[in-house]
Short mmCIF file of C-alpha atoms in Angstrom, two decimals:
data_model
loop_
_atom_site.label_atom_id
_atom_site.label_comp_id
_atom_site.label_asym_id
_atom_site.label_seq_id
_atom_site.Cartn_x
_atom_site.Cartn_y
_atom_site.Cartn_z
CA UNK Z 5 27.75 -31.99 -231.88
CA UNK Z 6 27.40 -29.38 -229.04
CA UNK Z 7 30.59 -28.46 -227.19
CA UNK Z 8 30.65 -28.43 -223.67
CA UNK Z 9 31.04 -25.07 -222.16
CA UNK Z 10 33.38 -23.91 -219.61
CA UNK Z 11 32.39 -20.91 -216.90
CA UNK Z 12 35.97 -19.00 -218.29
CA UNK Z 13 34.84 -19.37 -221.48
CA UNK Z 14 31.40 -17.20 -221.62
CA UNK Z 15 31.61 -13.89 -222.63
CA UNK Z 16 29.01 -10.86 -222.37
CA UNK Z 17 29.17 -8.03 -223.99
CA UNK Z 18 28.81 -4.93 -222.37
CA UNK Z 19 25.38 -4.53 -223.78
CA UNK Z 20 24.51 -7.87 -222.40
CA UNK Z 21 25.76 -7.08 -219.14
CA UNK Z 22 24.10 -4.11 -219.29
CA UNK Z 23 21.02 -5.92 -219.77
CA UNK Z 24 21.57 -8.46 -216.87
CA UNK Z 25 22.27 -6.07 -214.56
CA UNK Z 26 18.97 -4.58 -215.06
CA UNK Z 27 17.58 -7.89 -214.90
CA UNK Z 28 18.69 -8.24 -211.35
CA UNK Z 29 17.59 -4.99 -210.16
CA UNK Z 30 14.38 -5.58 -211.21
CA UNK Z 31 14.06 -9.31 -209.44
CA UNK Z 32 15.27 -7.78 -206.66
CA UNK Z 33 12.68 -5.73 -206.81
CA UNK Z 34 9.70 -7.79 -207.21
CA UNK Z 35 6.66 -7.99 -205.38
CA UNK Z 36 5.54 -10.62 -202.77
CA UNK Z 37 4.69 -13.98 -204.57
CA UNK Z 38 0.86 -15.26 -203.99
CA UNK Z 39 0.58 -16.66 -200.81
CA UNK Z 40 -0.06 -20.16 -202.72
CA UNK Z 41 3.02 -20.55 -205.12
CA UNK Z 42 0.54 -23.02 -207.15
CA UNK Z 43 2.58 -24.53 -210.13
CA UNK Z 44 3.44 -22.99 -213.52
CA UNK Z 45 0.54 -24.65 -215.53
CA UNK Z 46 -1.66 -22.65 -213.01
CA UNK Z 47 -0.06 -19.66 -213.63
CA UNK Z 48 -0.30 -19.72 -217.25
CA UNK Z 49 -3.20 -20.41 -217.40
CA UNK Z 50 -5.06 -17.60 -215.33
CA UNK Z 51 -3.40 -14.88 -217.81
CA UNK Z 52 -6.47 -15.28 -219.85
CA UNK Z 53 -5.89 -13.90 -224.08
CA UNK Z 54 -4.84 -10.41 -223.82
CA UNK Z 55 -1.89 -11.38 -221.38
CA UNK Z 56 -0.82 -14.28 -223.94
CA UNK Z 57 -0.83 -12.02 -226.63
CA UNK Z 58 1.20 -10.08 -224.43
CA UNK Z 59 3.70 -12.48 -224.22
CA UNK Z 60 3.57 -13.92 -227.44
CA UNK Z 61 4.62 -10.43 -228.86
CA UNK Z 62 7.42 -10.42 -226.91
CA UNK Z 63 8.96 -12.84 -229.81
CA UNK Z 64 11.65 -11.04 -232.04
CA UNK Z 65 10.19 -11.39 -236.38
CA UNK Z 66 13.20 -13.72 -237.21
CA UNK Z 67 11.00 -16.12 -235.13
CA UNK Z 68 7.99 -15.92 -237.85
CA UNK Z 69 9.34 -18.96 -239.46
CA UNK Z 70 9.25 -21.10 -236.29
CA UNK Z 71 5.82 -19.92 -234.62
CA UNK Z 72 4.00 -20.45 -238.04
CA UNK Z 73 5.55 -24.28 -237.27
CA UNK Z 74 2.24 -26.58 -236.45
CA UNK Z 75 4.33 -28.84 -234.53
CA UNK Z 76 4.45 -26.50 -231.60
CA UNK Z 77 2.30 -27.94 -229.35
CA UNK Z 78 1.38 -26.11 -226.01
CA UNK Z 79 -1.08 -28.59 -223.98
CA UNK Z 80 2.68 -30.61 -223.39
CA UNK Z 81 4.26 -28.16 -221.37
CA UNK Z 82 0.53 -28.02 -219.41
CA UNK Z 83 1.14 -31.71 -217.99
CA UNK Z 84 5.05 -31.00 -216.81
CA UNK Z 85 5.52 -31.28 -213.22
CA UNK Z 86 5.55 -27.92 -211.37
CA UNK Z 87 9.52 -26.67 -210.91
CA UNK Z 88 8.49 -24.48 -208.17
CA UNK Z 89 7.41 -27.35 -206.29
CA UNK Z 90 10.76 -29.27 -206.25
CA UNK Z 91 12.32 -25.42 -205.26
CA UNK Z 92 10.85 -25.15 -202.52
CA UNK Z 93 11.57 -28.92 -201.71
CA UNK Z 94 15.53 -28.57 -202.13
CA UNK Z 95 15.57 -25.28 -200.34
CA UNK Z 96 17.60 -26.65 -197.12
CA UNK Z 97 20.03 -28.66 -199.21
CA UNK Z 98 21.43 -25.63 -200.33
CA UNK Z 99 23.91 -25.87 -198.01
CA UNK Z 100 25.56 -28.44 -199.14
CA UNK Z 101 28.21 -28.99 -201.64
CA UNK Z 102 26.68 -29.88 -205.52
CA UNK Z 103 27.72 -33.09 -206.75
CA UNK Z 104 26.97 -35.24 -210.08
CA UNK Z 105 24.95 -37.43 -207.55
CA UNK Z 106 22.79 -34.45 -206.02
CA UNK Z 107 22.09 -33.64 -209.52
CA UNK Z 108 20.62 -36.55 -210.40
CA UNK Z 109 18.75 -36.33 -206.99
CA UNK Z 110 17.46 -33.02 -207.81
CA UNK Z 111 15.96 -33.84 -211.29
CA UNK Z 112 14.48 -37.12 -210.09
CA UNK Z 113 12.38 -34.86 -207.57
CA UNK Z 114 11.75 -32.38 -210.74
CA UNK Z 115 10.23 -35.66 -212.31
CA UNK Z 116 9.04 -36.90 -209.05
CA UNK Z 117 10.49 -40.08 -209.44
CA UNK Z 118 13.17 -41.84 -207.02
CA UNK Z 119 16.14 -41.27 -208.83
CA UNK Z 120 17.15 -40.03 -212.70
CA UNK Z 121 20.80 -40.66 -213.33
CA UNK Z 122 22.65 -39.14 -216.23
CA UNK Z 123 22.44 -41.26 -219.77
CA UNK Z 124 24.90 -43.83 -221.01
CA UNK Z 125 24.11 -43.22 -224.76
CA UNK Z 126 24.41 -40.65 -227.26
CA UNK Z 127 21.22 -38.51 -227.56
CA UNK Z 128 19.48 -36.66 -230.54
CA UNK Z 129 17.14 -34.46 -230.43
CA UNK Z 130 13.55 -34.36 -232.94
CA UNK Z 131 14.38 -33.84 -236.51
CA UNK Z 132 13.21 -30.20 -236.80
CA UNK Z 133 10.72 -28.78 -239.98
CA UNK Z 134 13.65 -29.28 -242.30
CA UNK Z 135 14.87 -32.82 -241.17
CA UNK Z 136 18.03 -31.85 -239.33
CA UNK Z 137 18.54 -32.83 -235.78
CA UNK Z 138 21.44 -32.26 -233.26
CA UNK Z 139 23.47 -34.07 -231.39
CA UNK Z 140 23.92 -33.29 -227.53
CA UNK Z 141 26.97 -34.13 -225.94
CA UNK Z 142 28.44 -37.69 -225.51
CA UNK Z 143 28.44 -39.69 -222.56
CA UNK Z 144 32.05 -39.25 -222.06
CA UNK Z 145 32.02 -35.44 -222.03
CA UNK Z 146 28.82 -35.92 -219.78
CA UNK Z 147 30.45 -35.97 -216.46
CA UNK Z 148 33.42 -33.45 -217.21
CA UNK Z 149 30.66 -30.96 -218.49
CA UNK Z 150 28.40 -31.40 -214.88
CA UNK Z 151 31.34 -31.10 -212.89
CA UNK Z 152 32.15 -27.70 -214.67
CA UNK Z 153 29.00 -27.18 -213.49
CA UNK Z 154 29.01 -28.07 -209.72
CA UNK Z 155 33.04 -26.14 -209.45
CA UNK Z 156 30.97 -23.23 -210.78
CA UNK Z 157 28.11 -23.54 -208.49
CA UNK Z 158 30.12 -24.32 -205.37
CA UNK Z 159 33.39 -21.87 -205.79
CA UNK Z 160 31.00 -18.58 -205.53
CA UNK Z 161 33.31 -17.33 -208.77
CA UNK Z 162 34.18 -13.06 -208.14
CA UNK Z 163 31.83 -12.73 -211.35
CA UNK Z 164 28.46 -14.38 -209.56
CA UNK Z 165 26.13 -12.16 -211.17
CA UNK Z 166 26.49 -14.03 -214.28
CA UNK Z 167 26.61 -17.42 -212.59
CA UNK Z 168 22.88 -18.69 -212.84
CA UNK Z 169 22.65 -17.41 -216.42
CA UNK Z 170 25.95 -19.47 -217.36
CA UNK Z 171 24.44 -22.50 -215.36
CA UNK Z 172 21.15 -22.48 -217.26
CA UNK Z 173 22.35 -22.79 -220.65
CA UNK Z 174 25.36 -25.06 -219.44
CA UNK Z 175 23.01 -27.49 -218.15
CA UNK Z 176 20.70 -27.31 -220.98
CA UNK Z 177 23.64 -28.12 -223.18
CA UNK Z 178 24.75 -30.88 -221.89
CA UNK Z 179 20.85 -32.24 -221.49
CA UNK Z 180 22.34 -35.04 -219.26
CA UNK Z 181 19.17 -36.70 -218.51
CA UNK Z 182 16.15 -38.62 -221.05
CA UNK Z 183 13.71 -36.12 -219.39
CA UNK Z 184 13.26 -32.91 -216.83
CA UNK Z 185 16.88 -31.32 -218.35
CA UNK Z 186 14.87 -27.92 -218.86
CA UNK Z 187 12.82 -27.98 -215.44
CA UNK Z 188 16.11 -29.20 -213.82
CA UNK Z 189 17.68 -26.16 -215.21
CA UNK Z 190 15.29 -23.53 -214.16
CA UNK Z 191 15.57 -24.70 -210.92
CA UNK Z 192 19.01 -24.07 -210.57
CA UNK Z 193 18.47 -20.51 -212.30
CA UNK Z 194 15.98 -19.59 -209.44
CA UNK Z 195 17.75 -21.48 -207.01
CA UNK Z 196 20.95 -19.77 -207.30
CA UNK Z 197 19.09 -16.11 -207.46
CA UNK Z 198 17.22 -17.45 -204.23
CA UNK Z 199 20.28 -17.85 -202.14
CA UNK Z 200 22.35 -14.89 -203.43
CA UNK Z 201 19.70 -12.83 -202.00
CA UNK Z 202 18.24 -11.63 -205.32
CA UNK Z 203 14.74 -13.54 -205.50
CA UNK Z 204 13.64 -12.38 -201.71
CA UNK Z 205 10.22 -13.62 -202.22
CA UNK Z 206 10.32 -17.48 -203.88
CA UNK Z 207 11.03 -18.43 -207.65
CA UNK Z 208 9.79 -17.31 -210.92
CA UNK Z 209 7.28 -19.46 -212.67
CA UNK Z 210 10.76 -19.17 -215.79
CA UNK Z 211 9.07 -22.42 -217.16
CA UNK Z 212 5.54 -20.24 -218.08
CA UNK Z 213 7.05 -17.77 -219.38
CA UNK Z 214 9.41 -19.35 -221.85
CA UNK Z 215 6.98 -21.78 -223.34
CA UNK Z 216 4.26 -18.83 -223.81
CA UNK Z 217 6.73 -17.15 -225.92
CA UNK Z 218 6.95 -20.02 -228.70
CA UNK Z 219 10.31 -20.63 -228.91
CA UNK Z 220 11.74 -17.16 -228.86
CA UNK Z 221 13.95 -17.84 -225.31
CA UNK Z 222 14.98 -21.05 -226.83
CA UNK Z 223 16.55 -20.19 -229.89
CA UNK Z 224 18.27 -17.38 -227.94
CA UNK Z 225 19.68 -19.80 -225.69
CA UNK Z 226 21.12 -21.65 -228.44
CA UNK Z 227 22.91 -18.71 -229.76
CA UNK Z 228 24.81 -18.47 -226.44
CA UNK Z 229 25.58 -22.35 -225.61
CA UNK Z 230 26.97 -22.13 -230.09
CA UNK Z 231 28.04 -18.95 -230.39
CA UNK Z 232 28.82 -17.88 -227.25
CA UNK Z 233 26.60 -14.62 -228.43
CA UNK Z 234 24.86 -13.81 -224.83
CA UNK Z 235 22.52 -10.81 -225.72
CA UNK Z 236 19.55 -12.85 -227.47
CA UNK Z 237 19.53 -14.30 -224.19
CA UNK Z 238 20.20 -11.61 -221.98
CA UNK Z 239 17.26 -9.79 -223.52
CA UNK Z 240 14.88 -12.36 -223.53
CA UNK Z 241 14.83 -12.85 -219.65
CA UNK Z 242 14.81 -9.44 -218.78
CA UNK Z 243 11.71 -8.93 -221.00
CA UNK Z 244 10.02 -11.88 -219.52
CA UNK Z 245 11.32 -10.38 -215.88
CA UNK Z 246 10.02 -7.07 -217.02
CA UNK Z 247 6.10 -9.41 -217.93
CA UNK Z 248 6.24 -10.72 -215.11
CA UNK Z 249 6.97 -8.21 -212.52
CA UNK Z 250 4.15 -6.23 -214.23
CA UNK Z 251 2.08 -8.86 -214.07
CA UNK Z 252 2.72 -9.27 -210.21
CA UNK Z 253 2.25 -5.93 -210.26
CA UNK Z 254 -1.24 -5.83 -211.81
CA UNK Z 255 -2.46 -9.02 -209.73
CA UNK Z 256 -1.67 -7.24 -206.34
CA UNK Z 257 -3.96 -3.86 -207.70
CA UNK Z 258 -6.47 -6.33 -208.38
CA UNK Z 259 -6.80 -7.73 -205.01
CA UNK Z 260 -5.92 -4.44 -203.39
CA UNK Z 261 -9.27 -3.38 -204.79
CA UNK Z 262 -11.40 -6.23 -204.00
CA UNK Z 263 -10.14 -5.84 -200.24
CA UNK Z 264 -11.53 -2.32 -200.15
CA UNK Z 265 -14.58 -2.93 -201.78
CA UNK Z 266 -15.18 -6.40 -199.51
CA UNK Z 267 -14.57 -3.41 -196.85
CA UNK Z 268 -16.57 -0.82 -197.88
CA UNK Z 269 -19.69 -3.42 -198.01
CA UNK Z 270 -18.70 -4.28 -194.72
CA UNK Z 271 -18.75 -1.01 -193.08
CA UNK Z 272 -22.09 0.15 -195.19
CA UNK Z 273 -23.65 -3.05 -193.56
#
C-alpha cells in the first residue's frame, strides 16, 4: 500500500535540484502560448511523426520492457477532457484558501461534471503485464493526505520552488477520486507555476507530453511518491519543458515566415 507523503518529508538531491532549477528558468522563459490555447488532444496531435518520435525517444532503455507492452493504448488519453480548459476556468479562485471541498470542486470541472467527491472505498489499480496490482491509499488516510496537501498549497512554504513538483506526485498518490486524479493534478502543477509568476503566458499542455512518452514520466513519478528518489522525475519534466519550449519555439518560426511571405505577395500585388 502507498504511504502518504508529507511536504517535510521529500528530499532532492542536489542534482535534482539542480535540474529543477533549470526547469524553471526555462518556463520562465517560454514563448507566448497560441492565441487559441485549444486542448491537449489538439496539441498532440498536430506534432505529426517526426515530433512523436521525438518525444518517444525521450524514454530512458529501462523502459523497453514497458513500451513493447500492447496494452498501452493511446486513442484513451485522445478522449480526456482538456486540463487547460478547467485552468483557465479556476484562474480567479486562486485567491482563495484550498480546501478538501474546493478539491473536489476543481476535479469535477476537470471531468466536467457537477461535483466528484473523494472515494469511500479502498482502490486498486489494473493488474499490470505480470498480474500484480497496487493498492492506493485508504479512505481513512484520504483526508489527512489532501489536507497535507492544501497546508502545503496555502502556507507559501520558504522552499516554494519545489512546491508544485511535491503537489503533483502527492496528489497522484493519494488518487483520491474514481477518475480525473492525473488531470486534477496537472492542473495544480500549472496552476501553482501560474501564480508564482513562473508560467507568464498560460499552462503547459503536461498531459500531451507525458502520455506521448509511454510511460517514461510515470514510472519516474513512482520512484519519488516510493522511494522518495526525485531525479527520475526531475529529469523527465525538464526534458519535456526543454520539447516543448522548442517546439513553441519552432511553431512561432513557422508562422513568422508565413506572415512575411503573406506580405511579400501583398506588396508584389
Amino acid at each position: 500500500m502507498r504511504r502518504v507523503l508529507r511536504y517535510q518529508d521529500a528530499y532532492l538531491s542536489v542534482e535534482a535540484r539542480a535540474m529543477w532549477a533549470d526547469t524553471l528558468k526555462l518556463m520562465a522563459l517560454l514563448p507566448a502560448l497560441p492565441k487559441t490555447v485549444g486542448n491537449e488532444a489538439d496539441w498532440y496531435g498536430r506534432q505529426g511523426a517526426e515530433k512523436t518520435r521525438q518525444l518517444k525517444a525521450l524514454t530512458d532503455d529501462e523502459l523497453s520492457a514497458y513500451l513493447e507492452s500492447p496494452k498501452w493504448d493511446r486513442s484513451a488519453f485522445l478522449r480526456r477532457a482538456p486540463s487547460e480548459t478547467f485552468i483557465l476556468e479556476t484562474l480567479p479562485e486562486l485567491a482563495q484558501p484550498l480546501t478538501v471541498e474546493r478539491l473536489e470542486s476543481w476535479n469535477g470541472k476537470c471531468l466536467g461534471l457537477p461535483a466528484q467527491f473523494v472515494r469511500g472505498f479502498r482502490h486498486f489499480t489494473a493488474p499490470d503485464r505480470n498480474g500484480r496490482s497496487q493498492e492506493f491509499v485508504g479512505p481513512p488516510a484520504l483526508r489527512p493526505a489532501l489536507q497535507e496537501i492544501c497546508s502545503v498549497w496555502n502556507a507559501s512554504p520558504e522552499d516554494a520552488s519545489i512546491r508544485p513538483l511535491w503537489i503533483l506526485v502527492a496528489l497522484l498518490n493519494a488518487h483520491p477520486f474514481k477518475d480525473g486524479n492525473g488531470r486534477l493534478a496537472r492542473a495544480l502543477f500549472n496552476l501553482d507555476l501560474m501564480r508564482s509568476g513562473v508560467l507568464v503566458h498560460g499552462p503547459i499542455p503536461l498531459g500531451a507530453l507525458i502520455h506521448a512518452t509511454q510511460g517514461n514520466f510515470e514510472l519516474a513519478m513512482r520512484r519519488a511518491e516510493l522511494t522518495n528518489a526525485w531525479e527520475p522525475l526531475c529529469r523527465a519534466i525538464l526534458r519535456l519543458v526543454e520539447f516543448y519550449s522548442s517546439d513553441l519555439a519552432g511553431s512561432q518560426q513557422q508562422t513568422k515566415g508565413r506572415a512575411s511571405a503573406e506580405t511579400g505577395s501583398t506588396d508584389a500585388s
